[in-house]
Short mmCIF file of C-alpha atoms in Angstrom, two decimals:
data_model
loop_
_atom_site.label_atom_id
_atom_site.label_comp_id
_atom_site.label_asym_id
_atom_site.label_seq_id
_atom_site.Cartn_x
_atom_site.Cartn_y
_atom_site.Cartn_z
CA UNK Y 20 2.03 4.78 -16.59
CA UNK Y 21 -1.56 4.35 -14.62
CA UNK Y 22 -2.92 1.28 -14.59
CA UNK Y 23 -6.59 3.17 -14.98
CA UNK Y 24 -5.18 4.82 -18.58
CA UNK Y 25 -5.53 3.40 -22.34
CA UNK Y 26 -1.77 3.60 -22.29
CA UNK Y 27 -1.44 0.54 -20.09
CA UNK Y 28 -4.17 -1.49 -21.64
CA UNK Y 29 -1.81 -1.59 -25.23
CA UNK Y 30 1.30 -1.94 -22.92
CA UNK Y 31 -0.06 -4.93 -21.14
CA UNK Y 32 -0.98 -6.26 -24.48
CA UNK Y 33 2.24 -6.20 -26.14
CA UNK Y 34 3.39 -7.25 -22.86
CA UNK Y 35 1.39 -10.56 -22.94
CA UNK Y 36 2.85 -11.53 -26.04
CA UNK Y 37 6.27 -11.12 -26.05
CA UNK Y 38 6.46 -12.66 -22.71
CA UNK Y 39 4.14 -15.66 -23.99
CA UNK Y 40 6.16 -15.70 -27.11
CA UNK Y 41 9.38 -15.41 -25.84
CA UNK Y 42 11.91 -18.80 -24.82
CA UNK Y 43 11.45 -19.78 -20.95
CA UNK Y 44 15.49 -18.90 -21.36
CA UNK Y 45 14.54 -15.21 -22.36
CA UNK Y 46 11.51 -14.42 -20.24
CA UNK Y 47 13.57 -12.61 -17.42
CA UNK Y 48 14.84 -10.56 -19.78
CA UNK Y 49 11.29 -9.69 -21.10
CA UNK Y 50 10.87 -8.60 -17.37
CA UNK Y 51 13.00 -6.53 -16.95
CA UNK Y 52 12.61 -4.45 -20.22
CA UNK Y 53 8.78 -4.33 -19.66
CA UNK Y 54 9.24 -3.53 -16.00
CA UNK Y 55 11.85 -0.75 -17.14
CA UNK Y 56 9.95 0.74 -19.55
CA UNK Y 57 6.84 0.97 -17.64
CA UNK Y 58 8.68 2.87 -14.55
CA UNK Y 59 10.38 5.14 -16.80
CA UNK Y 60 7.46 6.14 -18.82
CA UNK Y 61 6.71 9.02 -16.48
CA UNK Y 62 10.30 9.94 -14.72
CA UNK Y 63 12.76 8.41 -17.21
CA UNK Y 64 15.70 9.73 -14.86
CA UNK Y 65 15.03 7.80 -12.40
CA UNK Y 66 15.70 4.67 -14.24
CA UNK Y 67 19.20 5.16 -13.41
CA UNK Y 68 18.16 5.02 -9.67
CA UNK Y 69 16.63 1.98 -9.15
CA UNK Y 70 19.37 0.24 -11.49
CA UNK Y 71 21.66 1.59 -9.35
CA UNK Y 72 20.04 0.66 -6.21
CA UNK Y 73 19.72 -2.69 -7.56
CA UNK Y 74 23.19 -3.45 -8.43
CA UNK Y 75 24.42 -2.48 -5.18
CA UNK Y 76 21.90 -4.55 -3.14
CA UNK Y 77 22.83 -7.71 -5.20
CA UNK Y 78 26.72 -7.39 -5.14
CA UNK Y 79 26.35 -6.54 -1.18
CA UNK Y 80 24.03 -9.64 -0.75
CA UNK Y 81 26.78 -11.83 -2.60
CA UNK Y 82 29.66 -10.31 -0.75
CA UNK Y 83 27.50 -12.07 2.45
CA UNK Y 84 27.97 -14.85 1.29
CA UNK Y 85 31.23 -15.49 0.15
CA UNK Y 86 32.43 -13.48 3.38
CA UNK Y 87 30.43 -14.98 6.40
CA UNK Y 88 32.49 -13.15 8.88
CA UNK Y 89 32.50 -9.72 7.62
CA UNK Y 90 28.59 -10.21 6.65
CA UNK Y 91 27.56 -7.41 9.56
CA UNK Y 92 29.68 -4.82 7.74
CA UNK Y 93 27.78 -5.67 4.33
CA UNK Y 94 24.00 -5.80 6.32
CA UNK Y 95 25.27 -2.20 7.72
CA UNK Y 96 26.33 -0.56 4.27
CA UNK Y 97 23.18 -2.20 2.23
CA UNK Y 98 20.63 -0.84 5.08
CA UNK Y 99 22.40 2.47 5.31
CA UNK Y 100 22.44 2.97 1.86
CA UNK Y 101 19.10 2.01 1.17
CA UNK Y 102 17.68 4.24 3.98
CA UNK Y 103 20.01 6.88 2.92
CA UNK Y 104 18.31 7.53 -0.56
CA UNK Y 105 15.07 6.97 0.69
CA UNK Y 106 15.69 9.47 3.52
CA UNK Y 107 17.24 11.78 0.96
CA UNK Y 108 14.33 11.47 -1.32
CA UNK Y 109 11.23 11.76 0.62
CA UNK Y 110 12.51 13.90 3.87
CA UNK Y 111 15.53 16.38 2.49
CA UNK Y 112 12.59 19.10 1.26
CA UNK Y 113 10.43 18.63 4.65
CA UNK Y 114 13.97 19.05 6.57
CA UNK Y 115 14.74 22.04 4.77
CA UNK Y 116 11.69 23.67 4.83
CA UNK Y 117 10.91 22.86 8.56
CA UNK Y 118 14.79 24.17 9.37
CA UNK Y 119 13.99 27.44 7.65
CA UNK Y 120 10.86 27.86 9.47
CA UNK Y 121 12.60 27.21 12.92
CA UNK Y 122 15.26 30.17 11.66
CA UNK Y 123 12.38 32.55 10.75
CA UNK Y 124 10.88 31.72 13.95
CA UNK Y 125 14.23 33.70 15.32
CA UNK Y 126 14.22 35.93 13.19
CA UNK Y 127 16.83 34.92 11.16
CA UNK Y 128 15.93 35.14 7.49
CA UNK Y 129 18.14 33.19 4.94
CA UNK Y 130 17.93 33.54 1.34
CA UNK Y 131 18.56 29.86 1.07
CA UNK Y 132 15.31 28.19 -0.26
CA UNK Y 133 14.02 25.06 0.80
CA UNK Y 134 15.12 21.89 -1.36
CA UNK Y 135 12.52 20.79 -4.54
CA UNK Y 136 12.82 17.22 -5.40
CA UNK Y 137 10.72 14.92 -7.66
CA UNK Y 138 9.54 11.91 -5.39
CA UNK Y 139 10.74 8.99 -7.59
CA UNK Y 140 7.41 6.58 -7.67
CA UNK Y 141 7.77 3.74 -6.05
CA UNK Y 142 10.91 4.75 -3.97
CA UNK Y 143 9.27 3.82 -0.35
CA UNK Y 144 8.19 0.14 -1.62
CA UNK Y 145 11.38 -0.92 -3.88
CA UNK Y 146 13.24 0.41 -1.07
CA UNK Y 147 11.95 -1.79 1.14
CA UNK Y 148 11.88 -5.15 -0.78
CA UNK Y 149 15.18 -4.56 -1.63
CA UNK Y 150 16.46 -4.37 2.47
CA UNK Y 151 14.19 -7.65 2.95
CA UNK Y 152 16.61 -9.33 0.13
CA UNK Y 153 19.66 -8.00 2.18
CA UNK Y 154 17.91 -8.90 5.70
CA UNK Y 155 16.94 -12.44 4.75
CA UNK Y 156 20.05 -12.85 2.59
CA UNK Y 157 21.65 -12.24 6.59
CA UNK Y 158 20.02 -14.31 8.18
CA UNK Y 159 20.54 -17.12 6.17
CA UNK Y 160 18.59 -17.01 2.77
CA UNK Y 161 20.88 -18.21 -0.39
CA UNK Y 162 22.03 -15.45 -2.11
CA UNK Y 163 20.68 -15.52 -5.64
CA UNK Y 164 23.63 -15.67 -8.06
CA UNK Y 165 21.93 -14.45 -11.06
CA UNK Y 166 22.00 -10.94 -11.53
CA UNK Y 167 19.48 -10.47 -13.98
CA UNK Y 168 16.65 -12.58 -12.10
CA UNK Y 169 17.22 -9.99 -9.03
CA UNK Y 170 16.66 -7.27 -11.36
CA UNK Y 171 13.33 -8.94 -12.41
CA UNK Y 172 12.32 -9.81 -9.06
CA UNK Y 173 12.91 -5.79 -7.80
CA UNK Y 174 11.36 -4.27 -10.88
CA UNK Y 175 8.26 -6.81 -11.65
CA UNK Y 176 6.32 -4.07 -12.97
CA UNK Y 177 2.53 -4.96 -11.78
CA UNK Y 178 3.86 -4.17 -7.95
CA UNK Y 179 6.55 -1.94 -8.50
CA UNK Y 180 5.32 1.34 -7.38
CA UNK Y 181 3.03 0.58 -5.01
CA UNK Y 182 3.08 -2.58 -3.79
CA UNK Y 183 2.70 -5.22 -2.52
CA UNK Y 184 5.69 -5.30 -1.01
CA UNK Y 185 6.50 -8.86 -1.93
CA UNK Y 186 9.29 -11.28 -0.35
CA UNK Y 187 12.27 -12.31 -2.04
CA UNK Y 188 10.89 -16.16 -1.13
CA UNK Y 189 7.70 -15.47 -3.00
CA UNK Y 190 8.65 -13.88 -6.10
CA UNK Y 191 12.14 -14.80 -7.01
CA UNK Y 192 11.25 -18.73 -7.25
CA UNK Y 193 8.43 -17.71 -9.22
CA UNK Y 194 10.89 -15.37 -11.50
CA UNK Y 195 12.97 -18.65 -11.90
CA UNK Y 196 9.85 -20.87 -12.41
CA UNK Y 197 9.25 -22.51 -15.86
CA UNK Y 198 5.76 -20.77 -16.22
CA UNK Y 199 2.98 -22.51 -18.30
CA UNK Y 200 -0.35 -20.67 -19.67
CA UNK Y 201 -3.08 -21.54 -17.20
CA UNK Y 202 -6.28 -20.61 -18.57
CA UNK Y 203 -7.73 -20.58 -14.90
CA UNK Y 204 -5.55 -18.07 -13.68
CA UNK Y 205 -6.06 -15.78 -17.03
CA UNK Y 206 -9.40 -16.28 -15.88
CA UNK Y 207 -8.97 -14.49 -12.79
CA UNK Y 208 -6.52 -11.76 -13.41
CA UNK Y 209 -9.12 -10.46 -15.85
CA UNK Y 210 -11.76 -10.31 -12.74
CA UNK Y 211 -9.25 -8.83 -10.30
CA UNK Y 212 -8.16 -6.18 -12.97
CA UNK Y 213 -11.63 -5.42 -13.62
CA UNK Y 214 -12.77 -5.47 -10.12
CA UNK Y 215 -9.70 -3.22 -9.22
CA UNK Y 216 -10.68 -0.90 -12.47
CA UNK Y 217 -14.35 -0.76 -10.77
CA UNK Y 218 -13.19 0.26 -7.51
CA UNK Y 219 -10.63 2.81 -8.85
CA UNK Y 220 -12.80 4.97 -11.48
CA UNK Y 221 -16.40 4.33 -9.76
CA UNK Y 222 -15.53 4.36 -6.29
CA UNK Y 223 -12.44 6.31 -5.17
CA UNK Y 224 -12.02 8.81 -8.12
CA UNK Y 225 -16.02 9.47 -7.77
CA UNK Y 226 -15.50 9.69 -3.66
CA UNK Y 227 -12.19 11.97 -4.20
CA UNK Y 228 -14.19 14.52 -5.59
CA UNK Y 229 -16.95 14.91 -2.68
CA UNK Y 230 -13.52 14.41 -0.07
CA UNK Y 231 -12.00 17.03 -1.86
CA UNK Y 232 -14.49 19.86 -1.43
CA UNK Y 233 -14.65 18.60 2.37
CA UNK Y 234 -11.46 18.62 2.96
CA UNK Y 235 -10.57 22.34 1.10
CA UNK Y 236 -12.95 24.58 2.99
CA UNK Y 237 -14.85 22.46 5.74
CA UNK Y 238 -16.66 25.01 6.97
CA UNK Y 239 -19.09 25.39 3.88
CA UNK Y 240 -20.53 21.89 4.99
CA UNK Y 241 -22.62 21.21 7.82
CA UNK Y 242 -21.47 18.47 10.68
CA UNK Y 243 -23.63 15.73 9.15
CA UNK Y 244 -21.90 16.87 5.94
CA UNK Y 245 -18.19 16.83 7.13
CA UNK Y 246 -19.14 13.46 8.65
CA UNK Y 247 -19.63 11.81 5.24
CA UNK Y 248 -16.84 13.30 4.02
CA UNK Y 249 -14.71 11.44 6.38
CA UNK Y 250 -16.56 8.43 5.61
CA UNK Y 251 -15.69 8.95 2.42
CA UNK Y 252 -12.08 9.01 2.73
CA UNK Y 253 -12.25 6.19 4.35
CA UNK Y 254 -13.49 4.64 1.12
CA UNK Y 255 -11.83 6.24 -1.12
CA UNK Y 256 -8.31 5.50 0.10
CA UNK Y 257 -9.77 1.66 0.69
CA UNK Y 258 -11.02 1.51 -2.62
CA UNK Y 259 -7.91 3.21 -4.26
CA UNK Y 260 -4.81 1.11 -2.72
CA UNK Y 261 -6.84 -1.86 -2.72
CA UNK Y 262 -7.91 -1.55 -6.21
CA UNK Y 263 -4.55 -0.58 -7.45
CA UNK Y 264 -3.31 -4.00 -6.03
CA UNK Y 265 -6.64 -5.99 -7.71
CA UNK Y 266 -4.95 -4.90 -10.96
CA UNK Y 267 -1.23 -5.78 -9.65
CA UNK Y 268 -2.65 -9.45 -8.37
CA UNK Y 269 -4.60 -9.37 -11.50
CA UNK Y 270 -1.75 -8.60 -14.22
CA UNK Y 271 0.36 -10.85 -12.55
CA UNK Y 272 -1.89 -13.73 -12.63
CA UNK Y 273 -1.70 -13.09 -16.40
CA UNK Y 274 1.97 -13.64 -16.74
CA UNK Y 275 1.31 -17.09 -14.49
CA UNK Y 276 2.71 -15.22 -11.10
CA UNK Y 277 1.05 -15.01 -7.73
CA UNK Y 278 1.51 -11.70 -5.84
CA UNK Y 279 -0.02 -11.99 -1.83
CA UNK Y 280 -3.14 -10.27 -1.38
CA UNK Y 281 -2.69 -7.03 0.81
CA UNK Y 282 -5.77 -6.02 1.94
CA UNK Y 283 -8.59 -8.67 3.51
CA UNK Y 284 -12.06 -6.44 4.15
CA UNK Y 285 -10.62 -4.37 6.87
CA UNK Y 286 -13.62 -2.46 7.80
CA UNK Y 287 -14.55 -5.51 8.93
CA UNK Y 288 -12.29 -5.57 11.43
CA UNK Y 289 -13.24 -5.33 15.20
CA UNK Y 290 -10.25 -4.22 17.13
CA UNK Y 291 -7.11 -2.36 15.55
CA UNK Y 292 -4.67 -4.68 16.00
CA UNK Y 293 -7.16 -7.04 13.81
CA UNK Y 294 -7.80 -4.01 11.48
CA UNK Y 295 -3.85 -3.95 10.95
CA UNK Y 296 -4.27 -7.94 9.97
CA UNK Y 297 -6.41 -6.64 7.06
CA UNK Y 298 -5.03 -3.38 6.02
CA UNK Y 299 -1.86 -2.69 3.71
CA UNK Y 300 -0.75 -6.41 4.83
CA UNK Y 301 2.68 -6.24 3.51
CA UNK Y 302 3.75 -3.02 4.99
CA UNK Y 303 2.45 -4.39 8.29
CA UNK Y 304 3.59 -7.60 8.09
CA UNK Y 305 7.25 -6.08 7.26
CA UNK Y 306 7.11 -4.04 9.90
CA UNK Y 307 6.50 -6.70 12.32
CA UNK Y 308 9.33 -8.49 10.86
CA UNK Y 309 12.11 -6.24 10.10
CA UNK Y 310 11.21 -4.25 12.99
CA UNK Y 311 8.70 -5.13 15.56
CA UNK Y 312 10.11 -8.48 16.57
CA UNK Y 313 14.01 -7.74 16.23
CA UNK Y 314 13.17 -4.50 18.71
CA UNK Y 315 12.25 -7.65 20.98
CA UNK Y 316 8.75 -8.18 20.21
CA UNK Y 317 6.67 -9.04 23.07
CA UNK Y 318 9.45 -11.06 24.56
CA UNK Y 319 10.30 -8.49 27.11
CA UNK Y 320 8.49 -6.35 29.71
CA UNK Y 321 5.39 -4.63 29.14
CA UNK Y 322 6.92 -1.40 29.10
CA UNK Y 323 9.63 -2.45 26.28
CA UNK Y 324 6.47 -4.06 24.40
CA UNK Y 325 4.82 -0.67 24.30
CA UNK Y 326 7.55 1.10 23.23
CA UNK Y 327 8.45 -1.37 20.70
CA UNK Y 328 4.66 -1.07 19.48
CA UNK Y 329 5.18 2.73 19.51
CA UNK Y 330 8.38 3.14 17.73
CA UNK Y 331 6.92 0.64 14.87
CA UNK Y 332 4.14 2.46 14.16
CA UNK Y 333 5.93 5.72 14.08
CA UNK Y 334 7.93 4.62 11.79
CA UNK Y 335 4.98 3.38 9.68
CA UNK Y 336 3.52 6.34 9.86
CA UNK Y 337 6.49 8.49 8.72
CA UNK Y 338 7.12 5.73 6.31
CA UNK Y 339 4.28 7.23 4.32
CA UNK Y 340 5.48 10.81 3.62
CA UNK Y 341 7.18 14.09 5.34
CA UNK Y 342 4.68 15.42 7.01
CA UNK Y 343 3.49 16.11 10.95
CA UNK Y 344 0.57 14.24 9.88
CA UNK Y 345 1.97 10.59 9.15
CA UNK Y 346 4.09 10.94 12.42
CA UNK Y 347 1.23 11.97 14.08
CA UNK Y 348 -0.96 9.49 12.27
CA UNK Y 349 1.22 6.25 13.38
CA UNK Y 350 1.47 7.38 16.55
CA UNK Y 351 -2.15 7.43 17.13
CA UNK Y 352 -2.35 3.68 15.45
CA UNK Y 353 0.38 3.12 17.65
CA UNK Y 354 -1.72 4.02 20.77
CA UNK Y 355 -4.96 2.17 19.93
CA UNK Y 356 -2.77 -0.84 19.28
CA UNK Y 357 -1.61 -0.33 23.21
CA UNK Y 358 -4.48 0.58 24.41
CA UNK Y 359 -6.26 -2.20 23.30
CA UNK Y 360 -3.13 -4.69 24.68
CA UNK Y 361 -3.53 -2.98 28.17
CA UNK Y 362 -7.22 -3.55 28.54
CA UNK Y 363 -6.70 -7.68 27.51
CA UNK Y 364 -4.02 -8.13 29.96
CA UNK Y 365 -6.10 -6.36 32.88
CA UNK Y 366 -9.49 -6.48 31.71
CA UNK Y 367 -10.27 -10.46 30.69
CA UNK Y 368 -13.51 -9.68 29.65
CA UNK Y 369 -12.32 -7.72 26.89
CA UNK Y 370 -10.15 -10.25 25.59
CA UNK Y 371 -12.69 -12.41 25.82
CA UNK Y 372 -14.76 -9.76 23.71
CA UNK Y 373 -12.52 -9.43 21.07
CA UNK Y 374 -11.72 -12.71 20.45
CA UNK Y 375 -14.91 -14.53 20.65
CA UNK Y 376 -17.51 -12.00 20.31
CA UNK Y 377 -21.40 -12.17 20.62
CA UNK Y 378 -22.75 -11.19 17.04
CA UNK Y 379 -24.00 -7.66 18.47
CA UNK Y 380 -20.83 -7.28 20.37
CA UNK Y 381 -18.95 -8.18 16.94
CA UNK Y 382 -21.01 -5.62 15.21
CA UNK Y 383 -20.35 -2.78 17.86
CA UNK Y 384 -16.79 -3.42 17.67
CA UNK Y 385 -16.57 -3.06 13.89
CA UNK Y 386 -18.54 -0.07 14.01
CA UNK Y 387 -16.12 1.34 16.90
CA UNK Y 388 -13.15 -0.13 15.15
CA UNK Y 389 -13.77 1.69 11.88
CA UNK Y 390 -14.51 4.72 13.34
CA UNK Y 391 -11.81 4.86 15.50
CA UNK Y 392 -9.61 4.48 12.08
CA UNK Y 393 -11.46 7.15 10.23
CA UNK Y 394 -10.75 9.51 13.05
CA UNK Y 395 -6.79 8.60 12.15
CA UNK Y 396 -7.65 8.88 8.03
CA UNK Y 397 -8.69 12.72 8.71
CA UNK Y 398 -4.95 13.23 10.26
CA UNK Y 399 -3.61 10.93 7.17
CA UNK Y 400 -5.80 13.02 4.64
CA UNK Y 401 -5.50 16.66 6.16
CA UNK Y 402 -2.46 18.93 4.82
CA UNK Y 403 -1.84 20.09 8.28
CA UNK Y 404 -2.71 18.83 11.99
CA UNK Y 405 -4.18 22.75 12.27
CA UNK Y 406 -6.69 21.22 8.71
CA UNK Y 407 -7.45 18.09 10.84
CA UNK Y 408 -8.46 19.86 14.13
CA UNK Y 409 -10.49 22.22 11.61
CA UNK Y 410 -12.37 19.12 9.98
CA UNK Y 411 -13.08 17.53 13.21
CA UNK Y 412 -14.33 20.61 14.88
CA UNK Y 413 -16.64 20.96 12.28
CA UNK Y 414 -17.99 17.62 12.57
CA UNK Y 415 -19.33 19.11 16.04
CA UNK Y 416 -19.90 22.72 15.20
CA UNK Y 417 -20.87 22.69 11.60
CA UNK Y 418 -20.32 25.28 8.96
CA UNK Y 419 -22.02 28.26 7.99
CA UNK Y 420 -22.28 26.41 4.73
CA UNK Y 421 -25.03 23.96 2.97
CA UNK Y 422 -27.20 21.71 5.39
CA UNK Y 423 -27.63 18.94 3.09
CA UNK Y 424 -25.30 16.57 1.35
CA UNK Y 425 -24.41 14.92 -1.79
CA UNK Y 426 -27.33 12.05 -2.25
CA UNK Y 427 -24.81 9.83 -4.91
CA UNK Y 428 -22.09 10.07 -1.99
CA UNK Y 429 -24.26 8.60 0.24
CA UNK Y 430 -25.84 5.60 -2.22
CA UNK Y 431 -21.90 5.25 -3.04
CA UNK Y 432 -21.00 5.06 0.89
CA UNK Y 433 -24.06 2.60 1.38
CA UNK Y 434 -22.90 0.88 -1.72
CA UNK Y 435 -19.48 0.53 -0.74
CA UNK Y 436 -20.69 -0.78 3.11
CA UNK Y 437 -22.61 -3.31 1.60
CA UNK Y 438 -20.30 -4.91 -0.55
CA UNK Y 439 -17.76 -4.81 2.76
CA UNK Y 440 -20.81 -7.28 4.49
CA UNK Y 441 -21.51 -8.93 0.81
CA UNK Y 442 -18.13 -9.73 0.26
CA UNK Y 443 -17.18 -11.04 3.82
CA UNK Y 444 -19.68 -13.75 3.11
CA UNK Y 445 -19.27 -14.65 -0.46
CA UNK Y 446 -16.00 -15.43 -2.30
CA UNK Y 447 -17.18 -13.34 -5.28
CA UNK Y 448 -13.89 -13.92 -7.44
CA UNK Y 449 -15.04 -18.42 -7.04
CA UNK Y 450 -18.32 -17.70 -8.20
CA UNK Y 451 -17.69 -15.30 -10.94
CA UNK Y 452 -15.16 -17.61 -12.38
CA UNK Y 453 -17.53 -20.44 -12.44
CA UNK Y 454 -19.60 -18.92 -14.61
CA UNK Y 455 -20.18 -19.56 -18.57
CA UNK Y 456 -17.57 -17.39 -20.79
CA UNK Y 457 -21.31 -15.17 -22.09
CA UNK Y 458 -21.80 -14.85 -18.71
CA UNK Y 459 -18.24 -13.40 -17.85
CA UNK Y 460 -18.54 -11.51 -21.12
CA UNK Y 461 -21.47 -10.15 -20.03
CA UNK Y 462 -20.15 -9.34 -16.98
CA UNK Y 463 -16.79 -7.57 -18.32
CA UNK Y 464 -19.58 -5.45 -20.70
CA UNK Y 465 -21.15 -4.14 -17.63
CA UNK Y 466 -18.00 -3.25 -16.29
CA UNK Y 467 -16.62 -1.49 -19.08
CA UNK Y 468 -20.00 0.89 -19.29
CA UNK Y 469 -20.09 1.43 -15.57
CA UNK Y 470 -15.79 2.58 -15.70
CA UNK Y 471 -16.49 4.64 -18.78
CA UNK Y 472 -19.87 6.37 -17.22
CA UNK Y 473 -18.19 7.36 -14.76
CA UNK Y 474 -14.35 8.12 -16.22
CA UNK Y 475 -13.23 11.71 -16.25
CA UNK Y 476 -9.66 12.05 -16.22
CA UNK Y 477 -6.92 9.36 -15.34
CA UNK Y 478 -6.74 9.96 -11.89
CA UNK Y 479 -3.37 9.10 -10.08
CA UNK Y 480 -3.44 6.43 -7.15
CA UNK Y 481 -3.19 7.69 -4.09
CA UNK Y 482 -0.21 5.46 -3.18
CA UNK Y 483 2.04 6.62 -5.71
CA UNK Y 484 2.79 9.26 -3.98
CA UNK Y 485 4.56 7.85 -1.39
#
């Protein structure tokens, strides 16, 4: 069910008022049937998955618990089961295919075919909440006892198939909580779920088309051409993952629950490691967690630091999908990220730079700091590297193809840019909620006509599929 579709406006409605309606005794409950029901509206098989997933996660967690010394062996099976299905799910038909390629590549054909499987949505995030339960649970968080509340706390529906990726010591307490109708926060869910609706339909779908065409058959645009279409992307997948989780921060402030924010203006940003800060915040701050810091962190040499840097960003990158691509994709991130810690510890100037920049030296190292990241969102975006060298070539080159390009792109682009700077300066959500209810009303009017000038079809978010 999309969050941009009619569908989910009556769901969330009848959602609203059973949950409001129900006993504080019988609102997890409520959870979990809503939160069921909306992941099995599109792959109803898969239902038995994540209840499966989830009952094994809990009763390992428990067994922690009540058996200190043996809690290793449970960490071991949870992770490796976890990791397992995920592996199995979003790697087993790249494996397969890239195996049979190696064999033809011999010249040994096999009239084995390359495993299919549906990617169940959500798998890569649920996943991963579920191993910071078992993690934390480890290391010395109290196991929760109730089943059910665990159930609610993987399956909250507004962030359940793409993110956040929220901690069991955010949510759960919350899932426990004895919540209370705050008009304030009603307030502004409606404004994130309408600023995430804006920034889905007008922005990203509207982009995706222009990206598309780029990205199919680059050499029918010119350089300056292929150039906004990289811009674009960089927009579109901004506007698209961040808007999705406006609506999840949004519906959740509805039901009275706070869900982290996970992206903070990251075009903004003026080094990567800052960009990082701002972009897909729970993924990176898991990472650093989970990953980064038991590897050893920075607590080592310089060399082991690197490497640790290197090997989490890989696996961010593959995290994303099976493709050369993401691997390749992290692995860049991963080298800005240690390029950028060599020249601070041998260049102090730069440090200095990055830290406490001059205004114009802030603004040149946003500009180089966000193209430096769209250079990595045309490996992300591309099909194949061979697609990416092709796009960036033509940047350079150009096609034999139209000189000009799309004038609404480029008001969108300047658009979008603008509301980066606007936004940086002005807490938008504080002022809009101070204003009168006609104003707001107003407001939500404008919003509707601008999402249904510019609807076509319910457009999936990018996220979902990974």
């Amino acid at each position: 069910m999309l969050f941009n579709s009619l569908a989910f406006g009556g769901f969330l409605i009848i959602a609203l008022i059973l949950f409001w309606s129900a006993p504080r005794t019988h609102r997890v409950f409520i959870i979990i049937g809503l939160s069921y029901f909306f992941y099995m509206y599109s792959y109803p098989i898969y239902f038995f998955l994540l209840a499966i997933l989830t009952l094994i996660n809990f009763g390992l967690a428990l067994e922690m618990a009540r058996k200190p010394s043996r809690r290793k062996h449970f960490l071991a099976l949870a992770i490796s089961i976890d990791l397992f299905v995920l592996g199995f799910y979003k790697y087993a038909g790249f494996a397969s295919r890239e195996v049979l390629n190696l064999l033809s590549s011999f010249g040994i054909q096999s009239d084995v075919t390359a495993i299919e499987i549906t990617l169940p949505l959500g798998i890569s995030f649920f996943t991963f909440q579920m191993m910071s339960y078992v993690i934390d649970t480890y290391r010395g968080l109290p196991a929760e006892k109730s089943f059910w509340n665990f159930a609610a706390y993987i399956s909250f529906f507004p962030q359940l198939v793409a993110g956040p990726i929220v901690r069991p010591q955010t949510l759960l307490p919350q899932i426990k909580a004895d919540h209370k109708y705050d008009e304030d926060q009603a307030v502004r869910g409606l404004f994130l779920i309408a600023q995430g609706l804006v920034k889905k339909v007008a922005f990203a779908d509207f982009l995706g088309g222009y990206v598309d065409k780029v990205f199919a058959a680059p050499g029918d645009f010119s350089g300056l051409a292929t150039l906004i279409g990289i811009y674009a992307y960089a927009f579109q997948i901004y506007f698209d993952f961040s808007g999705y989780t406006d609506i999840a921060i949004g519906v959740g402030k509805l039901f009275s629950f706070e869900i982290p924010i996970n992206f903070d203006l990251p075009y903004i940003s003026k080094s990567p490691r800052e960009f990082w800060r701002r972009w897909h915040i729970s993924l990176s701050t898991w990472l650093r967690d989970y990953l980064y810091i038991p590897l050893g962190g920075n607590r080592k040499s310089s060399g082991r630091t690197y490497y640790n840097m290197m090997v989490t960003m890989l696996l961010g990158g593959i995290w994303h999908g099976a493709n050369w691509t993401f691997l390749f994709w992290g692995a860049y991130h991963g080298l800005l990220i240690s390029i950028q810690r060599l020249l601070e510890e041998n260049l102090p100037a730069a440090k200095r730079w990055i830290e406490k920049p001059s205004p114009l030296v802030a603004v040149g190292s946003a500009l180089l700091t966000f193209h430096l990241v769209s250079l990595g969102w045309v490996i992300f975006r591309a099909q194949s590297l061979g697609q990416a060298v092709e796009v960036l070539k033509n940047v350079f080159s150009g096609g034999q193809g139209v000189e000009t390009f799309e004038t609404p792109i480029v008001v969108m682009l300047s658009i979008a840019i603008l509301s980066h700077i606007f936004r940086s300066r002005v807490k938008l959500e504080e002022w809009y909620v101070r204003m009168p209810a006609p104003v707001q009303a107003f407001g939500y009017s404008c919003v509707t006509i601008l999402i249904y000038l510019f609807f076509t079809t319910e457009q999936r978010f990018i996220y979902f599929q990974f």
